[in-house]
mmCIF file of C-alpha atoms and ligand atoms in Angstrom:
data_model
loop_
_atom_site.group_PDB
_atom_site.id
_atom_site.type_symbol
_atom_site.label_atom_id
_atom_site.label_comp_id
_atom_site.label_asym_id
_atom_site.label_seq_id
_atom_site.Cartn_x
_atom_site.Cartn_y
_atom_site.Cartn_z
ATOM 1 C CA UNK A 75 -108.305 -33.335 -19.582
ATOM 2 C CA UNK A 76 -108.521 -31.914 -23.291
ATOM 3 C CA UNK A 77 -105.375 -32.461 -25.412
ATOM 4 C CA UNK A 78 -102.927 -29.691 -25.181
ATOM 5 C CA UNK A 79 -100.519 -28.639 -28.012
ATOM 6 C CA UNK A 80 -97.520 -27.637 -27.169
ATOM 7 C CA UNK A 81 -95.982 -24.490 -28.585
ATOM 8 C CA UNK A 82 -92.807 -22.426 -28.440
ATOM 9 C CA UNK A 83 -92.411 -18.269 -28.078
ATOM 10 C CA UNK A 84 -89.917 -16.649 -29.571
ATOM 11 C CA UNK A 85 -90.371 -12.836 -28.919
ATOM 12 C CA UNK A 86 -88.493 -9.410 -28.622
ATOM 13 C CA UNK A 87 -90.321 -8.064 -25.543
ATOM 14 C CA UNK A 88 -91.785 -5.147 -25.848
ATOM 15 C CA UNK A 89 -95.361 -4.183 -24.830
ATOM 16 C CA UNK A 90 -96.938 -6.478 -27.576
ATOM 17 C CA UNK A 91 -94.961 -9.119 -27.221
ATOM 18 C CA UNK A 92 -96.126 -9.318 -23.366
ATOM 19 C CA UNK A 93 -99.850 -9.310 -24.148
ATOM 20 C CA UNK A 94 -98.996 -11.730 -27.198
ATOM 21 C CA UNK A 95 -97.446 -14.216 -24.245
ATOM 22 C CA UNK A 96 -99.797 -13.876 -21.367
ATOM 23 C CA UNK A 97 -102.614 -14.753 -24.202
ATOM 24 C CA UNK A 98 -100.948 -17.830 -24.925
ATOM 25 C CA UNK A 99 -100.384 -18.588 -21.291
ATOM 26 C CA UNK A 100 -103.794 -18.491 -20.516
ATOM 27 C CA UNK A 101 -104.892 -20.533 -23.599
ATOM 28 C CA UNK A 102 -106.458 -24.053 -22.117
ATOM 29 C CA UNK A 103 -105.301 -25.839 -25.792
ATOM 30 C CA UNK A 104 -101.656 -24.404 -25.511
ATOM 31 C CA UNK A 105 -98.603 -25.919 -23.232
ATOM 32 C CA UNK A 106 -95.831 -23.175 -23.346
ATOM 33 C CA UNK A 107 -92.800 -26.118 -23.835
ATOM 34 C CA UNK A 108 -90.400 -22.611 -24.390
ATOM 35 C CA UNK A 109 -89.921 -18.702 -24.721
ATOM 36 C CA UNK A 110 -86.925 -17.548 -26.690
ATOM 37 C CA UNK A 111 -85.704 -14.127 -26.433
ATOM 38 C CA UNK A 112 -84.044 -11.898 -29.342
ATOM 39 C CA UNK A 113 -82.494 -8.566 -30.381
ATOM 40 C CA UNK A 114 -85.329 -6.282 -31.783
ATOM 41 C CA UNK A 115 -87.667 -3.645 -30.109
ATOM 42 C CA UNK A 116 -84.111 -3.603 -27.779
ATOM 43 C CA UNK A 117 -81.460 -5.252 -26.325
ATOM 44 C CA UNK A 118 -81.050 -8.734 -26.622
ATOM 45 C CA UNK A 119 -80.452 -8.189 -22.417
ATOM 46 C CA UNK A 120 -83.641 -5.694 -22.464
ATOM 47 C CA UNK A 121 -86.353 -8.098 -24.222
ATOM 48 C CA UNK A 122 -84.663 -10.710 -22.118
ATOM 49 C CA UNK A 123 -84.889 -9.279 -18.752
ATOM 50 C CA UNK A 124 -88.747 -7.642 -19.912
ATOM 51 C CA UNK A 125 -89.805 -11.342 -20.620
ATOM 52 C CA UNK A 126 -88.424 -12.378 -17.841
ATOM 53 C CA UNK A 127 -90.294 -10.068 -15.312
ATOM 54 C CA UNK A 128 -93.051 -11.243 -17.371
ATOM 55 C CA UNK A 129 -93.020 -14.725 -16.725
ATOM 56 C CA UNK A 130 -92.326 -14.375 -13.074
ATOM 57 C CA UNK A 131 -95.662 -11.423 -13.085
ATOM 58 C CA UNK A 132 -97.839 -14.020 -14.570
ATOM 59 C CA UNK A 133 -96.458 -16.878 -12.850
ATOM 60 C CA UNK A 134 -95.783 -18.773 -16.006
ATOM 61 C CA UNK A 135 -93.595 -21.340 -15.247
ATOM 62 C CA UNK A 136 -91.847 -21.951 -18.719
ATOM 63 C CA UNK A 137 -88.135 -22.391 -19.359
ATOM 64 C CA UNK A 138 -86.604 -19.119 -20.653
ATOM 65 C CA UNK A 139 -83.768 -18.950 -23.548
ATOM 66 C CA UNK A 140 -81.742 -16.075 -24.223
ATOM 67 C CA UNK A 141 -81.254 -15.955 -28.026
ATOM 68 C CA UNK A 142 -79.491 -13.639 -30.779
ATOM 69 C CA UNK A 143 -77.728 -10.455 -29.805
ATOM 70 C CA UNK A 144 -77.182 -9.833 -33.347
ATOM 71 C CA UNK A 145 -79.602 -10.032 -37.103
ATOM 72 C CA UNK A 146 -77.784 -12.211 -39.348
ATOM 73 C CA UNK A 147 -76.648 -9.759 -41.190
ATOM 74 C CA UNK A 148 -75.261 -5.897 -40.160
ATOM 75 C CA UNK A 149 -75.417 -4.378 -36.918
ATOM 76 C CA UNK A 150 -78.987 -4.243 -34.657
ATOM 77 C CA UNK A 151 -81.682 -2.017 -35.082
ATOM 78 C CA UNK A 152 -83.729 -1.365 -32.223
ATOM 79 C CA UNK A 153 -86.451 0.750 -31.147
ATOM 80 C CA UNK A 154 -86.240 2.265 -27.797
ATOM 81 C CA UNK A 155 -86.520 5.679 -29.212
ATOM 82 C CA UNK A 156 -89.950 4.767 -29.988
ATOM 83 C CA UNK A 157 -91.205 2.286 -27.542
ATOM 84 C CA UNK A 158 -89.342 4.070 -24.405
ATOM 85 C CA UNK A 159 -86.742 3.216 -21.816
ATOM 86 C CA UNK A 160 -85.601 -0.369 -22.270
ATOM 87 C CA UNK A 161 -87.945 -0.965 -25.177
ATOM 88 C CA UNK A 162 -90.996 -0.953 -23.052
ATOM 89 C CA UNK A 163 -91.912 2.602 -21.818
ATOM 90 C CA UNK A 164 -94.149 3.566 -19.378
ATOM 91 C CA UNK A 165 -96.078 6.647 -17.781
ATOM 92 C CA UNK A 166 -95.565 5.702 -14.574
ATOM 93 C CA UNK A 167 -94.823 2.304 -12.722
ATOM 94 C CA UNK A 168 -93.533 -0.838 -14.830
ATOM 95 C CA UNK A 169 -93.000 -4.068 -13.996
ATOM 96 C CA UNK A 170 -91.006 -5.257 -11.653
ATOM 97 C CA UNK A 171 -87.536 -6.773 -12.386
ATOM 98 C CA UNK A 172 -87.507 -10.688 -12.694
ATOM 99 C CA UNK A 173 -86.128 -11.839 -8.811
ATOM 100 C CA UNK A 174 -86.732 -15.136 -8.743
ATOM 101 C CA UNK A 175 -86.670 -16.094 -12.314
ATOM 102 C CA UNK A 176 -83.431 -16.454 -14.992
ATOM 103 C CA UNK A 177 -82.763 -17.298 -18.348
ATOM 104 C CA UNK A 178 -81.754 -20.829 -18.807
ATOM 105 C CA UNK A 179 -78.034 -21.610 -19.349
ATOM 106 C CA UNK A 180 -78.754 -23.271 -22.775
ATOM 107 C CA UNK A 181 -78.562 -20.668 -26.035
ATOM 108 C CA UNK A 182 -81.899 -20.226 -27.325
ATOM 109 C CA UNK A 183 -80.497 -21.118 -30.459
ATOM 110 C CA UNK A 184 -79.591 -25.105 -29.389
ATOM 111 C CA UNK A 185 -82.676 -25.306 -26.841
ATOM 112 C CA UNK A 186 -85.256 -24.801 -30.212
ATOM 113 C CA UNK A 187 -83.061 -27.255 -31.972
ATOM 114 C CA UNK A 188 -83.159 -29.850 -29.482
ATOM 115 C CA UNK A 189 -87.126 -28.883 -28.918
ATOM 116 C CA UNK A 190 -87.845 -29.472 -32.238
ATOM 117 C CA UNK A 191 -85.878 -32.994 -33.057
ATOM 118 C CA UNK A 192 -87.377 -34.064 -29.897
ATOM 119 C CA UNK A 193 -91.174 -33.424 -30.658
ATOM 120 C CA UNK A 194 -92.996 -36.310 -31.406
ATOM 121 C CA UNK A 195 -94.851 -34.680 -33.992
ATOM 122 C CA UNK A 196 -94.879 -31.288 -36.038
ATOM 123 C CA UNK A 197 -94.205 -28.379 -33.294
ATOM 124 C CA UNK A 198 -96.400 -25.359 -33.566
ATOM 125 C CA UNK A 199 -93.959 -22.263 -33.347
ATOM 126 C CA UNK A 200 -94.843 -18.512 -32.298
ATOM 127 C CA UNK A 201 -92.528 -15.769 -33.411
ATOM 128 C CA UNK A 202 -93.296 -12.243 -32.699
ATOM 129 C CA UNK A 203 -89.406 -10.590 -33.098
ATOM 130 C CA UNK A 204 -87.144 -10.814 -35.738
ATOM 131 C CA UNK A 205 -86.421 -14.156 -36.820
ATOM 132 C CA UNK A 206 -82.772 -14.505 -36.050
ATOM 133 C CA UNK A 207 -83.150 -17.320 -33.543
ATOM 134 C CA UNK A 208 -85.338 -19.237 -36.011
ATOM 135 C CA UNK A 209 -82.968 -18.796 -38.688
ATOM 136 C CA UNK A 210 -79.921 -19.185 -36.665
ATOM 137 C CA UNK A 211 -81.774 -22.961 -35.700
ATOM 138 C CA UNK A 212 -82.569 -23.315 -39.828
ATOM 139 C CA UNK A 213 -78.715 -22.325 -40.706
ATOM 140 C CA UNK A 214 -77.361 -24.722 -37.930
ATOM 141 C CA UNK A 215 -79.515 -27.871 -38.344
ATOM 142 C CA UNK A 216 -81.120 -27.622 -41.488
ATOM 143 C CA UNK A 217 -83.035 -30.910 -40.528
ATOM 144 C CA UNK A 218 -85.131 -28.757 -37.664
ATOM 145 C CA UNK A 219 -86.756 -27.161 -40.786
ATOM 146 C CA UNK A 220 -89.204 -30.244 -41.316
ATOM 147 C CA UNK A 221 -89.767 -30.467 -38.158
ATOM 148 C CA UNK A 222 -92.013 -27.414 -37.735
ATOM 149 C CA UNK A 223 -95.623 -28.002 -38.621
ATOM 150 C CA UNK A 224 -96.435 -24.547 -38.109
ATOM 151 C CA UNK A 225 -94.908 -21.256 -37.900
ATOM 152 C CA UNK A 226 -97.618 -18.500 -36.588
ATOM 153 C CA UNK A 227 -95.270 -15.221 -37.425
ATOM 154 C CA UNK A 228 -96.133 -11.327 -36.520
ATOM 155 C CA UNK A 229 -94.126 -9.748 -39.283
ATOM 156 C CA UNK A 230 -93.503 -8.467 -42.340
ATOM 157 C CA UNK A 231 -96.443 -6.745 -44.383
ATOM 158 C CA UNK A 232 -98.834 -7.408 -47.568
ATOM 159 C CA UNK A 233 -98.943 -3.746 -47.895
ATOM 160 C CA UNK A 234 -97.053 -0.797 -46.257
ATOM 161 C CA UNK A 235 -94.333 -0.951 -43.530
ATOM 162 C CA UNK A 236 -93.984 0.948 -40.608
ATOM 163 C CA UNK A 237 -89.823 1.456 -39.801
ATOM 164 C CA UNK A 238 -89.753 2.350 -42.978
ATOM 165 C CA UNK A 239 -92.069 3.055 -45.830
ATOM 166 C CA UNK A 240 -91.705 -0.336 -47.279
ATOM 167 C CA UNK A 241 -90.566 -2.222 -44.609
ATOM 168 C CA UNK A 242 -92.431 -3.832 -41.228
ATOM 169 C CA UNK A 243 -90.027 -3.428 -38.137
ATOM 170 C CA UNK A 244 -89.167 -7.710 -37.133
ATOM 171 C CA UNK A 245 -88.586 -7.970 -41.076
ATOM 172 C CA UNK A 246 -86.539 -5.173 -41.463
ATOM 173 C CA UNK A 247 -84.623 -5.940 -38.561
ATOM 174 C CA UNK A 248 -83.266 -8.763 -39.725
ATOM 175 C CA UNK A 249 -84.279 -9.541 -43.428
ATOM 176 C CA UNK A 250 -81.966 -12.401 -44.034
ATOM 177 C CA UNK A 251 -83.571 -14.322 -41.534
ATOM 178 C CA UNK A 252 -86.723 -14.142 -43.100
ATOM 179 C CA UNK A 253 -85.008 -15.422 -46.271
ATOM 180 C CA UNK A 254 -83.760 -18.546 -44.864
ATOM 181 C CA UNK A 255 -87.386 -19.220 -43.275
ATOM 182 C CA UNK A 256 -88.527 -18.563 -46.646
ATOM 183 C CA UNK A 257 -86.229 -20.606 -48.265
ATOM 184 C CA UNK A 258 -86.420 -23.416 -46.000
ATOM 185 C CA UNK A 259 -90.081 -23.961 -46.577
ATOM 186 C CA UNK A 260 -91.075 -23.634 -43.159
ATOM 187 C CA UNK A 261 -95.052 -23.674 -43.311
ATOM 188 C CA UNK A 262 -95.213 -20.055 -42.344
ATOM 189 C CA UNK A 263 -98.827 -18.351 -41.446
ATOM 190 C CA UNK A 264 -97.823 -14.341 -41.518
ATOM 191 C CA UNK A 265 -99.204 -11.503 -39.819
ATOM 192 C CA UNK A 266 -98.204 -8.707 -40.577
ATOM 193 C CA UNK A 267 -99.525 -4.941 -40.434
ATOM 194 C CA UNK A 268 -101.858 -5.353 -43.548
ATOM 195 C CA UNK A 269 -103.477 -7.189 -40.936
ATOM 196 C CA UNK A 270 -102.615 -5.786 -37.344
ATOM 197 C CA UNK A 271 -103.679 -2.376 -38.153
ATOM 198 C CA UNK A 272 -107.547 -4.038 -38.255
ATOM 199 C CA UNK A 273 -107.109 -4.678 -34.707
ATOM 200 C CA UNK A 274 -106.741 -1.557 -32.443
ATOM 201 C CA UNK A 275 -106.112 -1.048 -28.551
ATOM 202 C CA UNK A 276 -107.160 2.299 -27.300
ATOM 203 C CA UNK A 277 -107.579 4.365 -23.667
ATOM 204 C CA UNK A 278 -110.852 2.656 -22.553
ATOM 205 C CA UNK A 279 -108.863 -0.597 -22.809
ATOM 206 C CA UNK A 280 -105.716 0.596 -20.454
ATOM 207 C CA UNK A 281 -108.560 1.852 -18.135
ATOM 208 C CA UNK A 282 -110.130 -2.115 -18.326
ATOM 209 C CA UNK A 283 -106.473 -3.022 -16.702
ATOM 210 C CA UNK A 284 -105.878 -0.041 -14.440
ATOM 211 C CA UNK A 285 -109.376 -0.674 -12.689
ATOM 212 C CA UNK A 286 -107.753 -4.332 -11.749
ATOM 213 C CA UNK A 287 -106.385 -2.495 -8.776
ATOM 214 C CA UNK A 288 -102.758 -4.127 -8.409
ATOM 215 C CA UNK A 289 -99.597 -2.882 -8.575
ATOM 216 C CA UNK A 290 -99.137 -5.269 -11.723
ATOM 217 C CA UNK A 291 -102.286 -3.984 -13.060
ATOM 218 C CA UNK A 292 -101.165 -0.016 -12.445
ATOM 219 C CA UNK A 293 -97.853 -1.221 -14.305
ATOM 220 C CA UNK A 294 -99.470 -2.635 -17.454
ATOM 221 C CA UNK A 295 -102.004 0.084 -17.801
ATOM 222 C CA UNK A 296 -99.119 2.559 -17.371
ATOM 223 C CA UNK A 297 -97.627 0.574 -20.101
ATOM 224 C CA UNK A 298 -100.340 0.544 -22.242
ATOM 225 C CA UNK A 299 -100.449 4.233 -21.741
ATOM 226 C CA UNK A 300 -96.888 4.833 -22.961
ATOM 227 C CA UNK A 301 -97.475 2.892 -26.290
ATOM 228 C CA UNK A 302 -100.876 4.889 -26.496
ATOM 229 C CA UNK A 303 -98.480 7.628 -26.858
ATOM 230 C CA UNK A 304 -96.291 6.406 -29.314
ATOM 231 C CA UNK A 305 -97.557 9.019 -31.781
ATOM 232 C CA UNK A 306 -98.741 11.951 -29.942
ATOM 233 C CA UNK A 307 -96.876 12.084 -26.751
ATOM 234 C CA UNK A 308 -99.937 14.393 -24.937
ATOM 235 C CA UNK A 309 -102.708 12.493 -26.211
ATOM 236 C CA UNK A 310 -103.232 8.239 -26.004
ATOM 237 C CA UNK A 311 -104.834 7.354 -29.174
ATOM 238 C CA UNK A 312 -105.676 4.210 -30.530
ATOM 239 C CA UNK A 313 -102.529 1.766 -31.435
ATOM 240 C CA UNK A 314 -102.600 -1.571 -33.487
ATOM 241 C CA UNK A 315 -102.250 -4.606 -31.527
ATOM 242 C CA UNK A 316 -99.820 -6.463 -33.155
ATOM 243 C CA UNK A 317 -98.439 -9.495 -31.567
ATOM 244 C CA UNK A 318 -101.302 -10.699 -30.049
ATOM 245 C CA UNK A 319 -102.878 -11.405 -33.387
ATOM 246 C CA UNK A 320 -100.558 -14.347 -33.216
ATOM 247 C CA UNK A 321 -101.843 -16.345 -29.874
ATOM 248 C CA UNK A 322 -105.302 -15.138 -30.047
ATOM 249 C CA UNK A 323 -105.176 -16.262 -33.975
ATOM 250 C CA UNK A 324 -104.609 -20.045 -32.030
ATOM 251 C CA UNK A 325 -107.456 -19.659 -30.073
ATOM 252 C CA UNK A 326 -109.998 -18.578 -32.872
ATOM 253 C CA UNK A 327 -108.805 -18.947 -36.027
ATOM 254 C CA UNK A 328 -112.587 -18.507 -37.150
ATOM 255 C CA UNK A 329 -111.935 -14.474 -36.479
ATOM 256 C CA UNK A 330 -108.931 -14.454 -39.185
ATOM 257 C CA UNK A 331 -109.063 -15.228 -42.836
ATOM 258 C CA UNK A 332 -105.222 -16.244 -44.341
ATOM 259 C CA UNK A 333 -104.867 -17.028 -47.863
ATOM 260 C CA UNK A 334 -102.059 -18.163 -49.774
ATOM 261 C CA UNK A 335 -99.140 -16.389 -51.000
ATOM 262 C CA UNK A 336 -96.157 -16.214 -52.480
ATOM 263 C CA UNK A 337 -93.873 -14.135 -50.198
ATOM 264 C CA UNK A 338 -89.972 -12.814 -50.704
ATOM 265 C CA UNK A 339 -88.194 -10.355 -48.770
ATOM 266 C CA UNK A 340 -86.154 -7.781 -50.514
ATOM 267 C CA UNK A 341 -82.745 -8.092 -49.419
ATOM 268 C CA UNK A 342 -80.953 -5.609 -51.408
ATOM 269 C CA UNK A 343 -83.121 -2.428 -51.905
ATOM 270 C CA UNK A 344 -81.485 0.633 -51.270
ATOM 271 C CA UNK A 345 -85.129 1.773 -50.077
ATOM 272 C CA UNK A 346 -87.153 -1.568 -50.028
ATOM 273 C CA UNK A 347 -84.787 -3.792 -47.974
ATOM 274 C CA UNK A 348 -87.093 -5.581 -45.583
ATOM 275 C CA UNK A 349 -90.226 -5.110 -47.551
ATOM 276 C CA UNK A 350 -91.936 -8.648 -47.895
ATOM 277 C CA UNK A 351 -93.464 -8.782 -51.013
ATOM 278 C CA UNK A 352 -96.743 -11.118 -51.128
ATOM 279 C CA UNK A 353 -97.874 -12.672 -54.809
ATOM 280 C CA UNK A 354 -101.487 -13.632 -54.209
ATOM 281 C CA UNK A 355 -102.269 -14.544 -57.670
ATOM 282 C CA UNK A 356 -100.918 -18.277 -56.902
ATOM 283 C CA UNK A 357 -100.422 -20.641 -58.459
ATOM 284 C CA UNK A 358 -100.877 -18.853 -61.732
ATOM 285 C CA UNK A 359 -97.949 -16.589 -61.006
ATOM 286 C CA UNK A 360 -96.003 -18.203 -58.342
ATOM 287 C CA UNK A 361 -96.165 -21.144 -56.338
ATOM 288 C CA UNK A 362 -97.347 -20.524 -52.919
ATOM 289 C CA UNK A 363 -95.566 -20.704 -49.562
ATOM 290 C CA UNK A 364 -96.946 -19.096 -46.767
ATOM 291 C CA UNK A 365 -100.438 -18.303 -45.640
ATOM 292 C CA UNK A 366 -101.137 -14.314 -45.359
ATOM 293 C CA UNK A 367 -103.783 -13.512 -42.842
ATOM 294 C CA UNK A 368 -105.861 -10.588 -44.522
ATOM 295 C CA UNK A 369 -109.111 -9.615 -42.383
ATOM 296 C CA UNK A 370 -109.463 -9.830 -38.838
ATOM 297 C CA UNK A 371 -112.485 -9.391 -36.806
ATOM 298 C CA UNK A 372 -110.625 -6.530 -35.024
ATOM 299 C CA UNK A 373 -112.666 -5.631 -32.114
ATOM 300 C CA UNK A 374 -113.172 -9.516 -30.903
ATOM 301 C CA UNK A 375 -109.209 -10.076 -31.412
ATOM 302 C CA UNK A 376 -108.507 -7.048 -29.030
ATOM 303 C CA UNK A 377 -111.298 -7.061 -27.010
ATOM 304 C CA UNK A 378 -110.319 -11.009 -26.046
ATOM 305 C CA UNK A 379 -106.820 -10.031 -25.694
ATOM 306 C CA UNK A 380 -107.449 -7.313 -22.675
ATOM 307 C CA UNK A 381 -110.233 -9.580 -21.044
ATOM 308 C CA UNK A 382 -107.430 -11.941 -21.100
ATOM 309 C CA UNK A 383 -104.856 -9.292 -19.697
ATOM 310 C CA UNK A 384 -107.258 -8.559 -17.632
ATOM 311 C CA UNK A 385 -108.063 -12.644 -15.717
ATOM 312 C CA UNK A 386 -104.351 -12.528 -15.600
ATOM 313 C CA UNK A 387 -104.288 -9.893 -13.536
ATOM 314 C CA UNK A 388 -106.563 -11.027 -11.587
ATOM 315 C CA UNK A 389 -105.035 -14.479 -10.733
ATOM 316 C CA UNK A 390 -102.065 -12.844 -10.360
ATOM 317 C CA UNK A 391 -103.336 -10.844 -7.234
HETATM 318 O O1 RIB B 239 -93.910 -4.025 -36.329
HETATM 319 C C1 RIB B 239 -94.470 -4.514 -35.136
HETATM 320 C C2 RIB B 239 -93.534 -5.486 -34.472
HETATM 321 O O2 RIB B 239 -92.324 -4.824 -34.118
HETATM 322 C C3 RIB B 239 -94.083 -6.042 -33.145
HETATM 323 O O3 RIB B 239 -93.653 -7.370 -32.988
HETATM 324 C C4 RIB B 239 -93.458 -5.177 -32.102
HETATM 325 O O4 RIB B 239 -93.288 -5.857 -30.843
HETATM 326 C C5 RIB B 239 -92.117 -4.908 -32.718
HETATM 327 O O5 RIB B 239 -91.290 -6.037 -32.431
HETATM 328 CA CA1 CA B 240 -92.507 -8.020 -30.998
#
């Protein structure tokens, strides 16, 4: 049996969020040890329940966390306008509502905590929300800090933002928690939509999943469809495929180049707050602390993210 590493998924369900999970659940190298939940794309109950119908869809039997209803700092700021009804719209059918699953009793918050003093070695972490929980952890048991021996992050943005002009949305959303990641020198590998936008998800993809044939596969492509439509309501055009950068990134780092960085978050800019700004010219100008992916080989990294979509599906039916 080959040696598996075991991860935990912290994530704001959404559309991306679900393709970033089922890609890790279907990784042979990865053991899913734990998926947080958080406030972002919606509801702290939204992304919750949405993961959870997830988990019981794909039959992936990992413990389940609720997390952070709040950012660290300031009231939430989520995204259902955009993304649709409960922060993952659809055209037509959507998943079904977790039945048999629930969240665990433990706060996401203390279950990462006790995860990570109890790994035997480094734990590989997956965030693809706002950082809160992560944070929250840092703030509560500084020690849990050192224990992370990497921290594979969809956020943030070496270049332009997309909630605002400077800002990416899981930054923005809660900045402060990006500060005490930063600050606590967790060995962070960013990806954030400098990157993403190289990897794209169009029509011919949803109608990969649609031709499935399930119910679950109708719901996903219907899904799929929605955030097609994100920017022209009558028309699905291509979309960036963020999350999933993240999991497939695990699987073939050879399709990703990261370099190192010196990244801050503006806290404080009556325009910029959010913005993560990313010093490359290390260590001449600043010492480095994070890795920045830069290029992607887009059309592998989506293309291997719906074929994987896609053999879930199919061992779901
Ligand atoms: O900016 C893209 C990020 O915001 C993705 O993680 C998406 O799911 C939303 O959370
Ligand atoms: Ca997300």
């Amino acid at each position: 049996m080959a040696e598996t590493t075991s991860v935990w998924f912290d994530c704001d369900t959404g559309f991306d969020d679900l393709l970033a999970l089922v890609v890790a659940s279907r990784d042979p190298s990865l053991r899913l040890a734990g998926v947080s939940t958080v406030v972002g794309n919606t509801s702290l109950d939204n992304t919750t329940a949405n993961t959870l119908a997830a988990v019981e869809a794909f039959g992936i039997d990992a413990p389940v966390y609720r997390g952070c209803a709040q950012p660290i700092a300031g009231p939430p700021h989520t995204i259902e306008g955009l993304l649709g009804e409960g922060g993952m719209g659809t055209t037509g059918r959507r998943l079904a509502p977790a039945r048999r699953r629930r969240a665990e009793s433990r706060h996401a918050v203390r279950a990462l905590i006790a995860y990570l003093r109890a790994a035997g070695e480094p734990a590989l972490v997956v965030a693809t929300g706002p950082l809160t929980n992560l944070a929250q952890a840092i703030n509560l048991a500084p020690d849990v800090a050192a224990k992370i021996g990497r921290l594979v992050v969809m956020g943030g943005s070496a270049g332009a933002g997309n909630h605002t002009a400077a800002a990416e949305f899981n930054a923005f959303a809660d900045p402060e928690a990006w500060d005490v990641v930063l600050r606590a020198g967790a060995p962070l590998e960013m990806f954030g939509l400098n990157l993403t936008r190289q990897v794209l998800i169009g029509p011919s993809d949803r109608d990969r999943i649609a031709a499935v044939g399930t119910d679950l596969a109708g719901a996903v492509a219907d899904s799929l469809d929605a955030y097609l439509r994100i920017r022209q309501r009558d028309k699905p055009g291509e979309m960036p495929l963020h999350d999933p950068c993240t999991t497939v990134y695990l699987a073939r780092p050879d399709w990703f180049a990261l370099e190192p960085a010196r990244v801050e978050i503006e806290l404080a800019g009556r325009i910029t707050r959010g913005a993560t700004v990313c010093e490359f010219r290390v260590p001449r100008k600043a010492q480095p602390n994070a890795l920045v992916a830069t290029r992607a080989e887009g059309s592998k990294v989506a293309g291997r993210t719906v074929d994987q979509m896609v053999a879930a599906l199919r061992a779901a039916a």
